[in-house]
mmCIF file with all atom_site columns, C-alpha atoms in Angstrom:
data_model
loop_
_atom_site.group_PDB
_atom_site.id
_atom_site.type_symbol
_atom_site.label_atom_id
_atom_site.label_alt_id
_atom_site.label_comp_id
_atom_site.label_asym_id
_atom_site.label_entity_id
_atom_site.label_seq_id
_atom_site.pdbx_PDB_ins_code
_atom_site.Cartn_x
_atom_site.Cartn_y
_atom_site.Cartn_z
_atom_site.occupancy
_atom_site.B_iso_or_equiv
_atom_site.pdbx_formal_charge
_atom_site.auth_seq_id
_atom_site.auth_comp_id
_atom_site.auth_asym_id
_atom_site.auth_atom_id
_atom_site.pdbx_PDB_model_num
ATOM 1   C CA . UNK A 1 1   ? -95.523  -35.412 33.429 1.00 85.00 ? 1377 UNK A CA 1
ATOM 2   C CA . UNK A 1 2   ? -91.988  -36.208 32.257 1.00 96.00 ? 1378 UNK A CA 1
ATOM 3   C CA . UNK A 1 3   ? -91.905  -39.363 30.147 1.00 96.00 ? 1379 UNK A CA 1
ATOM 4   C CA . UNK A 1 4   ? -88.683  -41.338 29.963 1.00 97.00 ? 1380 UNK A CA 1
ATOM 5   C CA . UNK A 1 5   ? -87.906  -42.212 26.351 1.00 96.00 ? 1381 UNK A CA 1
ATOM 6   C CA . UNK A 1 6   ? -84.408  -43.628 26.557 1.00 92.00 ? 1382 UNK A CA 1
ATOM 7   C CA . UNK A 1 7   ? -81.170  -43.704 28.484 1.00 93.00 ? 1383 UNK A CA 1
ATOM 8   C CA . UNK A 1 8   ? -81.106  -40.467 30.533 1.00 96.00 ? 1384 UNK A CA 1
ATOM 9   C CA . UNK A 1 9   ? -83.629  -38.852 28.195 1.00 98.00 ? 1385 UNK A CA 1
ATOM 10  C CA . UNK A 1 10  ? -87.138  -37.534 28.964 1.00 98.00 ? 1386 UNK A CA 1
ATOM 11  C CA . UNK A 1 11  ? -89.784  -35.491 27.140 1.00 98.00 ? 1387 UNK A CA 1
ATOM 12  C CA . UNK A 1 12  ? -92.652  -33.300 28.273 1.00 97.00 ? 1388 UNK A CA 1
ATOM 13  C CA . UNK A 1 13  ? -95.460  -32.225 25.946 1.00 93.00 ? 1389 UNK A CA 1
ATOM 14  C CA . UNK A 1 14  ? -97.658  -29.175 26.372 1.00 89.00 ? 1390 UNK A CA 1
ATOM 15  C CA . UNK A 1 15  ? -100.329 -27.532 24.203 1.00 71.00 ? 1391 UNK A CA 1
ATOM 16  C CA . UNK A 1 16  ? -99.527  -24.684 21.824 1.00 71.00 ? 1392 UNK A CA 1
ATOM 17  C CA . UNK A 1 17  ? -101.875 -22.832 19.499 1.00 69.00 ? 1393 UNK A CA 1
ATOM 18  C CA . UNK A 1 18  ? -100.367 -21.043 16.504 1.00 65.00 ? 1394 UNK A CA 1
ATOM 19  C CA . UNK A 1 19  ? -102.520 -19.118 14.034 1.00 64.00 ? 1395 UNK A CA 1
ATOM 20  C CA . UNK A 1 20  ? -105.552 -20.885 15.460 1.00 68.00 ? 1396 UNK A CA 1
ATOM 21  C CA . UNK A 1 21  ? -104.071 -24.374 15.079 1.00 68.00 ? 1397 UNK A CA 1
ATOM 22  C CA . UNK A 1 22  ? -103.272 -26.832 17.854 1.00 69.00 ? 1398 UNK A CA 1
ATOM 23  C CA . UNK A 1 23  ? -99.695  -27.882 17.077 1.00 69.00 ? 1399 UNK A CA 1
ATOM 24  C CA . UNK A 1 24  ? -98.294  -28.542 20.563 1.00 77.00 ? 1400 UNK A CA 1
ATOM 25  C CA . UNK A 1 25  ? -94.670  -28.292 21.625 1.00 91.00 ? 1401 UNK A CA 1
ATOM 26  C CA . UNK A 1 26  ? -92.201  -30.717 23.176 1.00 95.00 ? 1402 UNK A CA 1
ATOM 27  C CA . UNK A 1 27  ? -89.544  -30.135 25.818 1.00 96.00 ? 1403 UNK A CA 1
ATOM 28  C CA . UNK A 1 28  ? -86.579  -32.511 25.974 1.00 98.00 ? 1404 UNK A CA 1
ATOM 29  C CA . UNK A 1 29  ? -84.605  -33.166 29.165 1.00 98.00 ? 1405 UNK A CA 1
ATOM 30  C CA . UNK A 1 30  ? -81.210  -34.865 29.178 1.00 98.00 ? 1406 UNK A CA 1
ATOM 31  C CA . UNK A 1 31  ? -79.272  -35.942 32.251 1.00 98.00 ? 1407 UNK A CA 1
ATOM 32  C CA . UNK A 1 32  ? -75.642  -35.346 31.392 1.00 98.00 ? 1408 UNK A CA 1
ATOM 33  C CA . UNK A 1 33  ? -72.800  -37.661 32.337 1.00 96.00 ? 1409 UNK A CA 1
ATOM 34  C CA . UNK A 1 34  ? -71.825  -34.989 34.858 1.00 91.00 ? 1410 UNK A CA 1
ATOM 35  C CA . UNK A 1 35  ? -75.224  -35.380 36.531 1.00 92.00 ? 1411 UNK A CA 1
ATOM 36  C CA . UNK A 1 36  ? -76.713  -31.992 35.612 1.00 96.00 ? 1412 UNK A CA 1
ATOM 37  C CA . UNK A 1 37  ? -79.728  -31.488 33.356 1.00 98.00 ? 1413 UNK A CA 1
ATOM 38  C CA . UNK A 1 38  ? -79.758  -30.052 29.835 1.00 98.00 ? 1414 UNK A CA 1
ATOM 39  C CA . UNK A 1 39  ? -83.247  -28.706 29.085 1.00 98.00 ? 1415 UNK A CA 1
ATOM 40  C CA . UNK A 1 40  ? -84.198  -28.025 25.463 1.00 97.00 ? 1416 UNK A CA 1
ATOM 41  C CA . UNK A 1 41  ? -87.271  -25.952 24.514 1.00 96.00 ? 1417 UNK A CA 1
ATOM 42  C CA . UNK A 1 42  ? -88.302  -25.337 28.135 1.00 96.00 ? 1418 UNK A CA 1
ATOM 43  C CA . UNK A 1 43  ? -91.965  -25.732 29.016 1.00 96.00 ? 1419 UNK A CA 1
ATOM 44  C CA . UNK A 1 44  ? -93.929  -23.592 31.443 1.00 95.00 ? 1420 UNK A CA 1
ATOM 45  C CA . UNK A 1 45  ? -92.350  -24.230 34.827 1.00 97.00 ? 1421 UNK A CA 1
ATOM 46  C CA . UNK A 1 46  ? -95.359  -25.312 36.848 1.00 96.00 ? 1422 UNK A CA 1
ATOM 47  C CA . UNK A 1 47  ? -94.838  -26.514 40.436 1.00 97.00 ? 1423 UNK A CA 1
ATOM 48  C CA . UNK A 1 48  ? -95.413  -30.091 39.229 1.00 97.00 ? 1424 UNK A CA 1
ATOM 49  C CA . UNK A 1 49  ? -92.829  -29.807 36.453 1.00 97.00 ? 1425 UNK A CA 1
ATOM 50  C CA . UNK A 1 50  ? -90.324  -28.165 38.771 1.00 97.00 ? 1426 UNK A CA 1
ATOM 51  C CA . UNK A 1 51  ? -90.692  -31.011 41.267 1.00 97.00 ? 1427 UNK A CA 1
ATOM 52  C CA . UNK A 1 52  ? -90.211  -33.578 38.483 1.00 97.00 ? 1428 UNK A CA 1
ATOM 53  C CA . UNK A 1 53  ? -87.068  -31.825 37.230 1.00 98.00 ? 1429 UNK A CA 1
ATOM 54  C CA . UNK A 1 54  ? -85.669  -31.522 40.732 1.00 97.00 ? 1430 UNK A CA 1
ATOM 55  C CA . UNK A 1 55  ? -86.112  -35.263 41.168 1.00 96.00 ? 1431 UNK A CA 1
ATOM 56  C CA . UNK A 1 56  ? -83.913  -35.845 38.109 1.00 97.00 ? 1432 UNK A CA 1
ATOM 57  C CA . UNK A 1 57  ? -81.060  -33.507 39.027 1.00 96.00 ? 1433 UNK A CA 1
ATOM 58  C CA . UNK A 1 58  ? -79.882  -29.903 38.897 1.00 97.00 ? 1434 UNK A CA 1
ATOM 59  C CA . UNK A 1 59  ? -80.906  -27.835 35.871 1.00 98.00 ? 1435 UNK A CA 1
ATOM 60  C CA . UNK A 1 60  ? -77.572  -26.694 34.417 1.00 98.00 ? 1436 UNK A CA 1
ATOM 61  C CA . UNK A 1 61  ? -78.326  -25.590 30.848 1.00 98.00 ? 1437 UNK A CA 1
ATOM 62  C CA . UNK A 1 62  ? -81.486  -24.306 29.148 1.00 98.00 ? 1438 UNK A CA 1
ATOM 63  C CA . UNK A 1 63  ? -81.408  -24.255 25.346 1.00 97.00 ? 1439 UNK A CA 1
ATOM 64  C CA . UNK A 1 64  ? -83.740  -23.206 22.506 1.00 96.00 ? 1440 UNK A CA 1
ATOM 65  C CA . UNK A 1 65  ? -84.100  -24.470 18.963 1.00 94.00 ? 1441 UNK A CA 1
ATOM 66  C CA . UNK A 1 66  ? -84.087  -21.003 17.386 1.00 94.00 ? 1442 UNK A CA 1
ATOM 67  C CA . UNK A 1 67  ? -84.967  -17.356 17.951 1.00 93.00 ? 1443 UNK A CA 1
ATOM 68  C CA . UNK A 1 68  ? -88.602  -18.367 17.332 1.00 87.00 ? 1444 UNK A CA 1
ATOM 69  C CA . UNK A 1 69  ? -88.812  -21.790 18.942 1.00 77.00 ? 1445 UNK A CA 1
ATOM 70  C CA . UNK A 1 70  ? -87.963  -22.871 22.451 1.00 81.00 ? 1446 UNK A CA 1
ATOM 71  C CA . UNK A 1 71  ? -87.258  -19.636 24.315 1.00 89.00 ? 1447 UNK A CA 1
ATOM 72  C CA . UNK A 1 72  ? -90.702  -19.374 25.913 1.00 87.00 ? 1448 UNK A CA 1
ATOM 73  C CA . UNK A 1 73  ? -90.564  -19.489 29.709 1.00 94.00 ? 1449 UNK A CA 1
ATOM 74  C CA . UNK A 1 74  ? -86.782  -19.111 29.871 1.00 96.00 ? 1450 UNK A CA 1
ATOM 75  C CA . UNK A 1 75  ? -87.279  -16.242 32.300 1.00 96.00 ? 1451 UNK A CA 1
ATOM 76  C CA . UNK A 1 76  ? -88.967  -18.681 34.705 1.00 97.00 ? 1452 UNK A CA 1
ATOM 77  C CA . UNK A 1 77  ? -85.911  -20.940 34.618 1.00 97.00 ? 1453 UNK A CA 1
ATOM 78  C CA . UNK A 1 78  ? -83.605  -17.963 35.183 1.00 96.00 ? 1454 UNK A CA 1
ATOM 79  C CA . UNK A 1 79  ? -85.598  -17.010 38.269 1.00 96.00 ? 1455 UNK A CA 1
ATOM 80  C CA . UNK A 1 80  ? -85.947  -20.557 39.641 1.00 97.00 ? 1456 UNK A CA 1
ATOM 81  C CA . UNK A 1 81  ? -82.469  -21.855 38.783 1.00 97.00 ? 1457 UNK A CA 1
ATOM 82  C CA . UNK A 1 82  ? -80.127  -18.828 39.088 1.00 96.00 ? 1458 UNK A CA 1
ATOM 83  C CA . UNK A 1 83  ? -77.040  -21.014 38.576 1.00 96.00 ? 1459 UNK A CA 1
ATOM 84  C CA . UNK A 1 84  ? -78.326  -22.472 35.310 1.00 97.00 ? 1460 UNK A CA 1
ATOM 85  C CA . UNK A 1 85  ? -76.939  -21.091 32.051 1.00 98.00 ? 1461 UNK A CA 1
ATOM 86  C CA . UNK A 1 86  ? -79.305  -19.823 29.372 1.00 98.00 ? 1462 UNK A CA 1
ATOM 87  C CA . UNK A 1 87  ? -78.105  -20.644 25.864 1.00 98.00 ? 1463 UNK A CA 1
ATOM 88  C CA . UNK A 1 88  ? -79.062  -18.611 22.802 1.00 97.00 ? 1464 UNK A CA 1
ATOM 89  C CA . UNK A 1 89  ? -79.672  -19.505 19.175 1.00 96.00 ? 1465 UNK A CA 1
ATOM 90  C CA . UNK A 1 90  ? -78.501  -16.980 16.554 1.00 96.00 ? 1466 UNK A CA 1
ATOM 91  C CA . UNK A 1 91  ? -80.739  -13.926 16.612 1.00 95.00 ? 1467 UNK A CA 1
ATOM 92  C CA . UNK A 1 92  ? -82.281  -14.692 20.005 1.00 96.00 ? 1468 UNK A CA 1
ATOM 93  C CA . UNK A 1 93  ? -80.241  -12.222 22.132 1.00 96.00 ? 1469 UNK A CA 1
ATOM 94  C CA . UNK A 1 94  ? -81.673  -9.328  20.106 1.00 94.00 ? 1470 UNK A CA 1
ATOM 95  C CA . UNK A 1 95  ? -85.175  -10.685 20.520 1.00 93.00 ? 1471 UNK A CA 1
ATOM 96  C CA . UNK A 1 96  ? -84.874  -11.402 24.243 1.00 94.00 ? 1472 UNK A CA 1
ATOM 97  C CA . UNK A 1 97  ? -82.475  -8.775  25.659 1.00 94.00 ? 1473 UNK A CA 1
ATOM 98  C CA . UNK A 1 98  ? -84.202  -9.284  29.013 1.00 93.00 ? 1474 UNK A CA 1
ATOM 99  C CA . UNK A 1 99  ? -82.575  -12.677 29.498 1.00 94.00 ? 1475 UNK A CA 1
ATOM 100 C CA . UNK A 1 100 ? -78.838  -11.922 29.408 1.00 92.00 ? 1476 UNK A CA 1
ATOM 101 C CA . UNK A 1 101 ? -77.721  -15.145 27.756 1.00 96.00 ? 1477 UNK A CA 1
ATOM 102 C CA . UNK A 1 102 ? -74.578  -16.971 28.884 1.00 97.00 ? 1478 UNK A CA 1
ATOM 103 C CA . UNK A 1 103 ? -73.563  -18.434 25.524 1.00 96.00 ? 1479 UNK A CA 1
ATOM 104 C CA . UNK A 1 104 ? -74.408  -18.214 21.816 1.00 97.00 ? 1480 UNK A CA 1
ATOM 105 C CA . UNK A 1 105 ? -74.805  -21.653 20.239 1.00 97.00 ? 1481 UNK A CA 1
ATOM 106 C CA . UNK A 1 106 ? -73.301  -22.783 16.953 1.00 96.00 ? 1482 UNK A CA 1
ATOM 107 C CA . UNK A 1 107 ? -72.020  -25.976 15.340 1.00 94.00 ? 1483 UNK A CA 1
ATOM 108 C CA . UNK A 1 108 ? -69.594  -26.872 18.139 1.00 96.00 ? 1484 UNK A CA 1
ATOM 109 C CA . UNK A 1 109 ? -70.971  -28.284 21.400 1.00 97.00 ? 1485 UNK A CA 1
ATOM 110 C CA . UNK A 1 110 ? -69.592  -26.968 24.657 1.00 98.00 ? 1486 UNK A CA 1
ATOM 111 C CA . UNK A 1 111 ? -67.127  -29.429 26.278 1.00 97.00 ? 1487 UNK A CA 1
ATOM 112 C CA . UNK A 1 112 ? -69.437  -29.649 29.291 1.00 97.00 ? 1488 UNK A CA 1
ATOM 113 C CA . UNK A 1 113 ? -72.175  -31.382 27.290 1.00 98.00 ? 1489 UNK A CA 1
ATOM 114 C CA . UNK A 1 114 ? -70.167  -32.629 24.289 1.00 98.00 ? 1490 UNK A CA 1
ATOM 115 C CA . UNK A 1 115 ? -69.698  -36.162 25.768 1.00 97.00 ? 1491 UNK A CA 1
ATOM 116 C CA . UNK A 1 116 ? -73.472  -36.622 25.573 1.00 98.00 ? 1492 UNK A CA 1
ATOM 117 C CA . UNK A 1 117 ? -74.847  -34.149 23.010 1.00 98.00 ? 1493 UNK A CA 1
ATOM 118 C CA . UNK A 1 118 ? -73.812  -33.052 19.536 1.00 98.00 ? 1494 UNK A CA 1
ATOM 119 C CA . UNK A 1 119 ? -75.362  -30.114 17.714 1.00 98.00 ? 1495 UNK A CA 1
ATOM 120 C CA . UNK A 1 120 ? -75.658  -28.629 14.237 1.00 98.00 ? 1496 UNK A CA 1
ATOM 121 C CA . UNK A 1 121 ? -76.603  -25.101 13.235 1.00 97.00 ? 1497 UNK A CA 1
ATOM 122 C CA . UNK A 1 122 ? -79.042  -25.450 10.343 1.00 97.00 ? 1498 UNK A CA 1
ATOM 123 C CA . UNK A 1 123 ? -78.235  -22.544 8.055  1.00 97.00 ? 1499 UNK A CA 1
ATOM 124 C CA . UNK A 1 124 ? -79.380  -21.356 4.653  1.00 97.00 ? 1500 UNK A CA 1
ATOM 125 C CA . UNK A 1 125 ? -82.796  -19.991 5.539  1.00 96.00 ? 1501 UNK A CA 1
ATOM 126 C CA . UNK A 1 126 ? -83.475  -16.348 4.774  1.00 94.00 ? 1502 UNK A CA 1
ATOM 127 C CA . UNK A 1 127 ? -84.059  -15.238 8.352  1.00 92.00 ? 1503 UNK A CA 1
ATOM 128 C CA . UNK A 1 128 ? -83.811  -18.206 10.700 1.00 94.00 ? 1504 UNK A CA 1
ATOM 129 C CA . UNK A 1 129 ? -80.904  -20.321 11.938 1.00 96.00 ? 1505 UNK A CA 1
ATOM 130 C CA . UNK A 1 130 ? -81.960  -23.319 13.988 1.00 96.00 ? 1506 UNK A CA 1
ATOM 131 C CA . UNK A 1 131 ? -80.109  -25.738 16.270 1.00 97.00 ? 1507 UNK A CA 1
ATOM 132 C CA . UNK A 1 132 ? -80.588  -29.486 15.938 1.00 98.00 ? 1508 UNK A CA 1
ATOM 133 C CA . UNK A 1 133 ? -79.309  -31.698 18.763 1.00 98.00 ? 1509 UNK A CA 1
ATOM 134 C CA . UNK A 1 134 ? -78.267  -35.340 18.957 1.00 98.00 ? 1510 UNK A CA 1
ATOM 135 C CA . UNK A 1 135 ? -78.304  -37.208 22.263 1.00 98.00 ? 1511 UNK A CA 1
ATOM 136 C CA . UNK A 1 136 ? -75.923  -40.113 21.737 1.00 98.00 ? 1512 UNK A CA 1
ATOM 137 C CA . UNK A 1 137 ? -76.885  -42.456 24.619 1.00 97.00 ? 1513 UNK A CA 1
ATOM 138 C CA . UNK A 1 138 ? -80.564  -42.577 23.582 1.00 98.00 ? 1514 UNK A CA 1
ATOM 139 C CA . UNK A 1 139 ? -79.873  -42.168 19.828 1.00 98.00 ? 1515 UNK A CA 1
ATOM 140 C CA . UNK A 1 140 ? -82.310  -39.255 19.695 1.00 98.00 ? 1516 UNK A CA 1
ATOM 141 C CA . UNK A 1 141 ? -82.380  -36.272 17.337 1.00 98.00 ? 1517 UNK A CA 1
ATOM 142 C CA . UNK A 1 142 ? -84.174  -33.171 18.601 1.00 98.00 ? 1518 UNK A CA 1
ATOM 143 C CA . UNK A 1 143 ? -85.498  -30.737 15.992 1.00 97.00 ? 1519 UNK A CA 1
ATOM 144 C CA . UNK A 1 144 ? -87.428  -27.478 15.945 1.00 93.00 ? 1520 UNK A CA 1
ATOM 145 C CA . UNK A 1 145 ? -89.377  -25.927 13.096 1.00 90.00 ? 1521 UNK A CA 1
ATOM 146 C CA . UNK A 1 146 ? -87.322  -27.844 10.518 1.00 94.00 ? 1522 UNK A CA 1
ATOM 147 C CA . UNK A 1 147 ? -88.943  -30.959 11.961 1.00 93.00 ? 1523 UNK A CA 1
ATOM 148 C CA . UNK A 1 148 ? -92.717  -30.686 12.110 1.00 89.00 ? 1524 UNK A CA 1
ATOM 149 C CA . UNK A 1 149 ? -94.402  -34.102 12.284 1.00 91.00 ? 1525 UNK A CA 1
ATOM 150 C CA . UNK A 1 150 ? -98.175  -33.786 12.500 1.00 87.00 ? 1526 UNK A CA 1
ATOM 151 C CA . UNK A 1 151 ? -99.916  -37.136 12.890 1.00 84.00 ? 1527 UNK A CA 1
ATOM 152 C CA . UNK A 1 152 ? -103.271 -38.747 13.447 1.00 86.00 ? 1528 UNK A CA 1
ATOM 153 C CA . UNK A 1 153 ? -103.504 -37.606 17.073 1.00 82.00 ? 1529 UNK A CA 1
ATOM 154 C CA . UNK A 1 154 ? -103.828 -33.947 16.024 1.00 80.00 ? 1530 UNK A CA 1
ATOM 155 C CA . UNK A 1 155 ? -107.229 -32.247 15.601 1.00 75.00 ? 1531 UNK A CA 1
ATOM 156 C CA . UNK A 1 156 ? -108.876 -32.457 12.178 1.00 83.00 ? 1532 UNK A CA 1
ATOM 157 C CA . UNK A 1 157 ? -108.198 -28.819 11.256 1.00 77.00 ? 1533 UNK A CA 1
ATOM 158 C CA . UNK A 1 158 ? -104.526 -29.178 12.150 1.00 75.00 ? 1534 UNK A CA 1
ATOM 159 C CA . UNK A 1 159 ? -104.276 -32.347 10.056 1.00 82.00 ? 1535 UNK A CA 1
ATOM 160 C CA . UNK A 1 160 ? -105.918 -30.690 7.040  1.00 85.00 ? 1536 UNK A CA 1
ATOM 161 C CA . UNK A 1 161 ? -103.585 -27.698 7.192  1.00 78.00 ? 1537 UNK A CA 1
ATOM 162 C CA . UNK A 1 162 ? -100.602 -30.007 7.742  1.00 78.00 ? 1538 UNK A CA 1
ATOM 163 C CA . UNK A 1 163 ? -101.497 -31.872 4.538  1.00 86.00 ? 1539 UNK A CA 1
ATOM 164 C CA . UNK A 1 164 ? -101.495 -28.603 2.608  1.00 86.00 ? 1540 UNK A CA 1
ATOM 165 C CA . UNK A 1 165 ? -98.156  -27.620 4.168  1.00 81.00 ? 1541 UNK A CA 1
ATOM 166 C CA . UNK A 1 166 ? -96.695  -31.096 3.490  1.00 89.00 ? 1542 UNK A CA 1
ATOM 167 C CA . UNK A 1 167 ? -95.935  -31.985 7.082  1.00 84.00 ? 1543 UNK A CA 1
ATOM 168 C CA . UNK A 1 168 ? -98.716  -34.507 7.721  1.00 91.00 ? 1544 UNK A CA 1
ATOM 169 C CA . UNK A 1 169 ? -97.070  -37.818 8.627  1.00 91.00 ? 1545 UNK A CA 1
ATOM 170 C CA . UNK A 1 170 ? -93.816  -36.374 7.241  1.00 94.00 ? 1546 UNK A CA 1
ATOM 171 C CA . UNK A 1 171 ? -90.806  -34.915 9.049  1.00 96.00 ? 1547 UNK A CA 1
ATOM 172 C CA . UNK A 1 172 ? -89.789  -31.535 7.734  1.00 94.00 ? 1548 UNK A CA 1
ATOM 173 C CA . UNK A 1 173 ? -90.504  -27.820 7.641  1.00 94.00 ? 1549 UNK A CA 1
ATOM 174 C CA . UNK A 1 174 ? -93.861  -26.458 6.476  1.00 92.00 ? 1550 UNK A CA 1
ATOM 175 C CA . UNK A 1 175 ? -94.149  -25.293 2.882  1.00 91.00 ? 1551 UNK A CA 1
ATOM 176 C CA . UNK A 1 176 ? -93.748  -21.591 3.643  1.00 89.00 ? 1552 UNK A CA 1
ATOM 177 C CA . UNK A 1 177 ? -90.422  -22.356 5.347  1.00 91.00 ? 1553 UNK A CA 1
ATOM 178 C CA . UNK A 1 178 ? -89.201  -24.194 2.258  1.00 93.00 ? 1554 UNK A CA 1
ATOM 179 C CA . UNK A 1 179 ? -90.134  -21.249 0.039  1.00 93.00 ? 1555 UNK A CA 1
ATOM 180 C CA . UNK A 1 180 ? -87.966  -18.883 2.102  1.00 95.00 ? 1556 UNK A CA 1
ATOM 181 C CA . UNK A 1 181 ? -84.741  -20.893 1.964  1.00 96.00 ? 1557 UNK A CA 1
ATOM 182 C CA . UNK A 1 182 ? -82.133  -18.476 0.610  1.00 97.00 ? 1558 UNK A CA 1
ATOM 183 C CA . UNK A 1 183 ? -79.208  -20.854 0.135  1.00 97.00 ? 1559 UNK A CA 1
ATOM 184 C CA . UNK A 1 184 ? -80.400  -24.363 -0.697 1.00 97.00 ? 1560 UNK A CA 1
ATOM 185 C CA . UNK A 1 185 ? -76.867  -25.801 -0.844 1.00 98.00 ? 1561 UNK A CA 1
ATOM 186 C CA . UNK A 1 186 ? -76.084  -24.636 2.698  1.00 98.00 ? 1562 UNK A CA 1
ATOM 187 C CA . UNK A 1 187 ? -79.441  -25.861 3.982  1.00 97.00 ? 1563 UNK A CA 1
ATOM 188 C CA . UNK A 1 188 ? -78.861  -29.253 2.323  1.00 98.00 ? 1564 UNK A CA 1
ATOM 189 C CA . UNK A 1 189 ? -75.420  -29.582 3.911  1.00 98.00 ? 1565 UNK A CA 1
ATOM 190 C CA . UNK A 1 190 ? -76.928  -28.860 7.326  1.00 98.00 ? 1566 UNK A CA 1
ATOM 191 C CA . UNK A 1 191 ? -79.574  -31.576 6.925  1.00 98.00 ? 1567 UNK A CA 1
ATOM 192 C CA . UNK A 1 192 ? -76.901  -33.977 5.685  1.00 98.00 ? 1568 UNK A CA 1
ATOM 193 C CA . UNK A 1 193 ? -74.935  -33.227 8.864  1.00 98.00 ? 1569 UNK A CA 1
ATOM 194 C CA . UNK A 1 194 ? -78.000  -34.239 10.882 1.00 98.00 ? 1570 UNK A CA 1
ATOM 195 C CA . UNK A 1 195 ? -78.383  -37.416 8.842  1.00 98.00 ? 1571 UNK A CA 1
ATOM 196 C CA . UNK A 1 196 ? -74.739  -38.315 9.547  1.00 98.00 ? 1572 UNK A CA 1
ATOM 197 C CA . UNK A 1 197 ? -75.709  -38.976 13.158 1.00 98.00 ? 1573 UNK A CA 1
ATOM 198 C CA . UNK A 1 198 ? -76.651  -42.550 14.123 1.00 97.00 ? 1574 UNK A CA 1
ATOM 199 C CA . UNK A 1 199 ? -80.120  -41.824 15.471 1.00 98.00 ? 1575 UNK A CA 1
ATOM 200 C CA . UNK A 1 200 ? -83.326  -43.815 15.700 1.00 98.00 ? 1576 UNK A CA 1
ATOM 201 C CA . UNK A 1 201 ? -85.751  -41.574 17.628 1.00 98.00 ? 1577 UNK A CA 1
ATOM 202 C CA . UNK A 1 202 ? -86.854  -38.110 16.403 1.00 98.00 ? 1578 UNK A CA 1
ATOM 203 C CA . UNK A 1 203 ? -88.366  -35.496 18.688 1.00 98.00 ? 1579 UNK A CA 1
ATOM 204 C CA . UNK A 1 204 ? -90.001  -32.903 16.411 1.00 96.00 ? 1580 UNK A CA 1
ATOM 205 C CA . UNK A 1 205 ? -90.548  -29.267 17.222 1.00 90.00 ? 1581 UNK A CA 1
ATOM 206 C CA . UNK A 1 206 ? -94.288  -29.816 16.847 1.00 91.00 ? 1582 UNK A CA 1
ATOM 207 C CA . UNK A 1 207 ? -96.342  -32.968 16.439 1.00 92.00 ? 1583 UNK A CA 1
ATOM 208 C CA . UNK A 1 208 ? -95.703  -36.586 17.282 1.00 94.00 ? 1584 UNK A CA 1
ATOM 209 C CA . UNK A 1 209 ? -92.461  -38.210 18.415 1.00 97.00 ? 1585 UNK A CA 1
ATOM 210 C CA . UNK A 1 210 ? -91.073  -40.968 16.187 1.00 97.00 ? 1586 UNK A CA 1
ATOM 211 C CA . UNK A 1 211 ? -89.795  -43.661 18.528 1.00 97.00 ? 1587 UNK A CA 1
ATOM 212 C CA . UNK A 1 212 ? -88.015  -45.792 15.948 1.00 97.00 ? 1588 UNK A CA 1
ATOM 213 C CA . UNK A 1 213 ? -87.127  -45.523 12.267 1.00 98.00 ? 1589 UNK A CA 1
ATOM 214 C CA . UNK A 1 214 ? -86.404  -41.838 12.667 1.00 97.00 ? 1590 UNK A CA 1
ATOM 215 C CA . UNK A 1 215 ? -83.523  -41.638 10.220 1.00 97.00 ? 1591 UNK A CA 1
ATOM 216 C CA . UNK A 1 216 ? -85.603  -43.119 7.417  1.00 97.00 ? 1592 UNK A CA 1
ATOM 217 C CA . UNK A 1 217 ? -88.439  -40.739 8.318  1.00 97.00 ? 1593 UNK A CA 1
ATOM 218 C CA . UNK A 1 218 ? -86.127  -37.711 7.996  1.00 97.00 ? 1594 UNK A CA 1
ATOM 219 C CA . UNK A 1 219 ? -84.763  -39.014 4.690  1.00 97.00 ? 1595 UNK A CA 1
ATOM 220 C CA . UNK A 1 220 ? -88.277  -39.466 3.330  1.00 96.00 ? 1596 UNK A CA 1
ATOM 221 C CA . UNK A 1 221 ? -89.467  -36.139 4.687  1.00 96.00 ? 1597 UNK A CA 1
ATOM 222 C CA . UNK A 1 222 ? -86.575  -34.334 3.000  1.00 97.00 ? 1598 UNK A CA 1
ATOM 223 C CA . UNK A 1 223 ? -86.759  -36.118 -0.347 1.00 95.00 ? 1599 UNK A CA 1
ATOM 224 C CA . UNK A 1 224 ? -87.591  -32.748 -1.955 1.00 95.00 ? 1600 UNK A CA 1
ATOM 225 C CA . UNK A 1 225 ? -84.162  -31.445 -0.839 1.00 96.00 ? 1601 UNK A CA 1
ATOM 226 C CA . UNK A 1 226 ? -81.882  -34.477 -0.932 1.00 92.00 ? 1602 UNK A CA 1
#
């Protein structure tokens, strides 16, 4: 179920198939200093997951990584936790007008979670702006599609495709994402902002979590940019 990874930080992994590949997805759960829960990339809210979340605290905020990543199942959280706020990445309100978001995310964290979480809007891509998060107490960076990390646990086909897309045992976006970066200087500055954080663990959008040595892994994965 929920696996504790660090100080007030948990993850939950569930399967995801994309274009026929098993790439998985990871939800992150942070207990804020205020006691409420910040849920990033929400997973399907099964009765078992709901019970596990309720044991940790009250779900206060539900956040995505981008308009493509991390908004699945938000409607379930809206229905189950009517007092929770749904947060939107740039472009997501137009894609999910059914949700009625409470706040549009950018570079500046809300004061209600700023004591625990920092965030950066990763800009420069032609059609996607993504949010990266940093949980200070557990020294964890949470990424989306800019942070694939396919490893040996993935099926053979996924590993072969990941090699071709340059995300096998490397942290970074797949090749087609790189080829659609419109402003490389802006994208580089965003990644440098992420690297300015003092993190050790990396939770990727898809693939395997890096428990330690995460900053070096991001540096090596982005050697083509930096």
